[in-house]
Amino acid sequence: MIPTPHIEAKAGEIAKTVLMPGDPLRAKFVAENFLEDPKQYNGVRGMLGYTGKYKGHDVSVQGSGMGIPSIGIYSYELYKFYDVDNIIRIGTAGAIHPDLKIRDIVIAQGACTNSNYAAQYNITGTYAPIASFELLEKAVMAARNKDARITVGNVLSSDTFYGDDPLDTEKWQKMGVLCIEMESAGLYMNAARLNKRALGLFTISDSLVTGEATTSSERQSSFTKMMEIALETAIAMENNKTNK
Ligand code: HPA
């Protein structure tokens, strides 16, 4: 089923590993600033996707849009119809852990959610969406090689940016959840269902504890370290293809 309803790439135009920012303009920024010879393969709905080279390896970068329904569509089509093996979300998140500061890097080992996405699997229980250990391990190694301070743990993939109940944040905070974003749990469930790999990396763009925030132009351009960790993780997977 290629092209898919939302991606117009031809077979073979998308790499095995895809970096996935929420913002399609951030996909353009990553392609233009981090990849050699980037070629745009998608423009449907403005959800830009590119493939280029990083240190000689093919890597793609594709916008996901905001929220689990949107990343659910793009990640499903990439995994299922374009034979993508690894998706690394590169996003922003709002800190709820008091020790996190603006621009800190978080890696989502697990992704709690208030979404009903898992209901489609008809499981009689609560599914725990987790990162691929192979991607997680390689991302931690890449961060250590760069002397980047990272925090690895649980995040919350929320269906709401403007939630109605201010006390809700405190309840997640009590359970040790680090930060709030809106996509990873859906991405992790699609990866699990399709026997593929996923990881979420975040820079903290704002703090729900202190009220600090970064501007939208900073959000687009100042996340170099996280992108380098993601790119090094992508090529570490390429160098180690037998590792499922
Ligand atoms: N909530 C949800 N998603 C986010 C936030 C937030 O506070 N900050 C960045 N992404």
PDB file of N, CA and C in Angstrom, residues 198-234:
ATOM      1  N   ALA A 198      11.182   1.579  19.013  1.00  0.00           N
ATOM      2  CA  ALA A 198      10.907   3.014  19.171  1.00  0.00           C
ATOM      3  C   ALA A 198      11.586   3.544  20.422  1.00  0.00           C
ATOM      4  N   LEU A 199      11.910   4.836  20.371  1.00  0.00           N
ATOM      5  CA  LEU A 199      12.494   5.531  21.526  1.00  0.00           C
ATOM      6  C   LEU A 199      12.060   6.987  21.473  1.00  0.00           C
ATOM      7  N   GLY A 200      11.854   7.581  22.641  1.00  0.00           N
ATOM      8  CA  GLY A 200      11.539   9.015  22.721  1.00  0.00           C
ATOM      9  C   GLY A 200      12.636   9.768  23.461  1.00  0.00           C
ATOM     10  N   LEU A 201      13.152  10.827  22.810  1.00  0.00           N
ATOM     11  CA  LEU A 201      14.124  11.743  23.433  1.00  0.00           C
ATOM     12  C   LEU A 201      13.487  13.121  23.493  1.00  0.00           C
ATOM     13  N   PHE A 202      13.714  13.802  24.590  1.00  0.00           N
ATOM     14  CA  PHE A 202      13.073  15.118  24.755  1.00  0.00           C
ATOM     15  C   PHE A 202      14.036  16.137  25.302  1.00  0.00           C
ATOM     16  N   THR A 203      13.866  17.389  24.873  1.00  0.00           N
ATOM     17  CA  THR A 203      14.454  18.478  25.637  1.00  0.00           C
ATOM     18  C   THR A 203      13.305  19.147  26.373  1.00  0.00           C
ATOM     19  N   ILE A 204      13.596  19.549  27.569  1.00  0.00           N
ATOM     20  CA  ILE A 204      12.576  20.203  28.395  1.00  0.00           C
ATOM     21  C   ILE A 204      12.404  21.639  27.890  1.00  0.00           C
ATOM     22  N   SER A 205      11.189  21.927  27.380  1.00  0.00           N
ATOM     23  CA  SER A 205      10.925  23.254  26.805  1.00  0.00           C
ATOM     24  C   SER A 205      10.270  24.186  27.820  1.00  0.00           C
ATOM     25  N   ASP A 206       9.646  23.607  28.841  1.00  0.00           N
ATOM     26  CA  ASP A 206       8.973  24.428  29.849  1.00  0.00           C
ATOM     27  C   ASP A 206       8.839  23.599  31.117  1.00  0.00           C
ATOM     28  N   SER A 207       8.605  24.296  32.214  1.00  0.00           N
ATOM     29  CA  SER A 207       8.456  23.575  33.477  1.00  0.00           C
ATOM     30  C   SER A 207       7.106  23.885  34.091  1.00  0.00           C
ATOM     31  N   LEU A 208       6.338  22.832  34.355  1.00  0.00           N
ATOM     32  CA  LEU A 208       5.049  23.022  35.009  1.00  0.00           C
ATOM     33  C   LEU A 208       5.254  23.260  36.506  1.00  0.00           C
ATOM     34  N   VAL A 209       6.517  23.071  36.975  1.00  0.00           N
ATOM     35  CA  VAL A 209       6.838  23.301  38.389  1.00  0.00           C
ATOM     36  C   VAL A 209       7.208  24.765  38.601  1.00  0.00           C
ATOM     37  N   THR A 210       8.131  25.291  37.762  1.00  0.00           N
ATOM     38  CA  THR A 210       8.623  26.659  37.974  1.00  0.00           C
ATOM     39  C   THR A 210       7.959  27.687  37.056  1.00  0.00           C
ATOM     40  N   GLY A 211       7.271  27.230  35.998  1.00  0.00           N
ATOM     41  CA  GLY A 211       6.643  28.155  35.048  1.00  0.00           C
ATOM     42  C   GLY A 211       7.604  28.697  34.000  1.00  0.00           C
ATOM     43  N   GLU A 212       8.895  28.312  34.055  1.00  0.00           N
ATOM     44  CA  GLU A 212       9.873  28.745  33.042  1.00  0.00           C
ATOM     45  C   GLU A 212       9.506  28.177  31.671  1.00  0.00           C
ATOM     46  N   ALA A 213       9.859  28.900  30.585  1.00  0.00           N
ATOM     47  CA  ALA A 213       9.571  28.392  29.235  1.00  0.00           C
ATOM     48  C   ALA A 213      10.623  28.885  28.249  1.00  0.00           C
ATOM     49  N   THR A 214      10.784  28.157  27.132  1.00  0.00           N
ATOM     50  CA  THR A 214      11.631  28.627  26.035  1.00  0.00           C
ATOM     51  C   THR A 214      10.716  29.184  24.945  1.00  0.00           C
ATOM     52  N   THR A 215      11.291  30.015  24.056  1.00  0.00           N
ATOM     53  CA  THR A 215      10.475  30.576  22.973  1.00  0.00           C
ATOM     54  C   THR A 215      10.365  29.562  21.825  1.00  0.00           C
ATOM     55  N   SER A 216       9.404  29.800  20.898  1.00  0.00           N
ATOM     56  CA  SER A 216       9.224  28.827  19.817  1.00  0.00           C
ATOM     57  C   SER A 216      10.431  28.807  18.885  1.00  0.00           C
ATOM     58  N   SER A 217      11.121  29.953  18.707  1.00  0.00           N
ATOM     59  CA  SER A 217      12.310  29.911  17.834  1.00  0.00           C
ATOM     60  C   SER A 217      13.435  29.128  18.511  1.00  0.00           C
ATOM     61  N   GLU A 218      13.564  29.246  19.831  1.00  0.00           N
ATOM     62  CA  GLU A 218      14.548  28.416  20.539  1.00  0.00           C
ATOM     63  C   GLU A 218      14.188  26.941  20.402  1.00  0.00           C
ATOM     64  N   ARG A 219      12.861  26.665  20.454  1.00  0.00           N
ATOM     65  CA  ARG A 219      12.426  25.269  20.350  1.00  0.00           C
ATOM     66  C   ARG A 219      12.852  24.672  19.014  1.00  0.00           C
ATOM     67  N   GLN A 220      12.810  25.487  17.943  1.00  0.00           N
ATOM     68  CA  GLN A 220      13.170  24.928  16.640  1.00  0.00           C
ATOM     69  C   GLN A 220      14.673  24.709  16.509  1.00  0.00           C
ATOM     70  N   SER A 221      15.473  25.596  17.094  1.00  0.00           N
ATOM     71  CA  SER A 221      16.896  25.572  16.725  1.00  0.00           C
ATOM     72  C   SER A 221      17.864  25.170  17.828  1.00  0.00           C
ATOM     73  N   SER A 222      17.439  25.144  19.082  1.00  0.00           N
ATOM     74  CA  SER A 222      18.456  25.019  20.133  1.00  0.00           C
ATOM     75  C   SER A 222      18.573  23.609  20.719  1.00  0.00           C
ATOM     76  N   PHE A 223      18.189  22.627  19.956  1.00  0.00           N
ATOM     77  CA  PHE A 223      18.170  21.286  20.526  1.00  0.00           C
ATOM     78  C   PHE A 223      19.204  20.367  19.880  1.00  0.00           C
ATOM     79  N   THR A 224      20.327  20.982  19.542  1.00  0.00           N
ATOM     80  CA  THR A 224      21.403  20.287  18.822  1.00  0.00           C
ATOM     81  C   THR A 224      21.876  19.020  19.526  1.00  0.00           C
ATOM     82  N   LYS A 225      22.045  19.097  20.832  1.00  0.00           N
ATOM     83  CA  LYS A 225      22.606  17.953  21.553  1.00  0.00           C
ATOM     84  C   LYS A 225      21.689  16.733  21.454  1.00  0.00           C
ATOM     85  N   MET A 226      20.396  16.974  21.643  1.00  0.00           N
ATOM     86  CA  MET A 226      19.443  15.862  21.548  1.00  0.00           C
ATOM     87  C   MET A 226      19.475  15.262  20.134  1.00  0.00           C
ATOM     88  N   MET A 227      19.554  16.126  19.134  1.00  0.00           N
ATOM     89  CA  MET A 227      19.556  15.616  17.752  1.00  0.00           C
ATOM     90  C   MET A 227      20.815  14.819  17.482  1.00  0.00           C
ATOM     91  N   GLU A 228      21.941  15.262  18.018  1.00  0.00           N
ATOM     92  CA  GLU A 228      23.181  14.499  17.827  1.00  0.00           C
ATOM     93  C   GLU A 228      23.087  13.136  18.508  1.00  0.00           C
ATOM     94  N   ILE A 229      22.489  13.080  19.687  1.00  0.00           N
ATOM     95  CA  ILE A 229      22.306  11.784  20.372  1.00  0.00           C
ATOM     96  C   ILE A 229      21.430  10.876  19.502  1.00  0.00           C
ATOM     97  N   ALA A 230      20.357  11.445  18.957  1.00  0.00           N
ATOM     98  CA  ALA A 230      19.448  10.660  18.109  1.00  0.00           C
ATOM     99  C   ALA A 230      20.174  10.149  16.865  1.00  0.00           C
ATOM    100  N   LEU A 231      20.955  11.006  16.236  1.00  0.00           N
ATOM    101  CA  LEU A 231      21.673  10.605  15.014  1.00  0.00           C
ATOM    102  C   LEU A 231      22.730   9.549  15.307  1.00  0.00           C
ATOM    103  N   GLU A 232      23.453   9.705  16.421  1.00  0.00           N
ATOM    104  CA  GLU A 232      24.465   8.695  16.785  1.00  0.00           C
ATOM    105  C   GLU A 232      23.783   7.360  17.097  1.00  0.00           C
ATOM    106  N   THR A 233      22.602   7.410  17.715  1.00  0.00           N
ATOM    107  CA  THR A 233      21.840   6.190  18.006  1.00  0.00           C
ATOM    108  C   THR A 233      21.430   5.520  16.693  1.00  0.00           C
ATOM    109  N   ALA A 234      20.971   6.331  15.744  1.00  0.00           N
ATOM    110  CA  ALA A 234      20.541   5.805  14.432  1.00  0.00           C
ATOM    111  C   ALA A 234      21.688   5.063  13.757  1.00  0.00           C
TER     112      ALA A 234
END
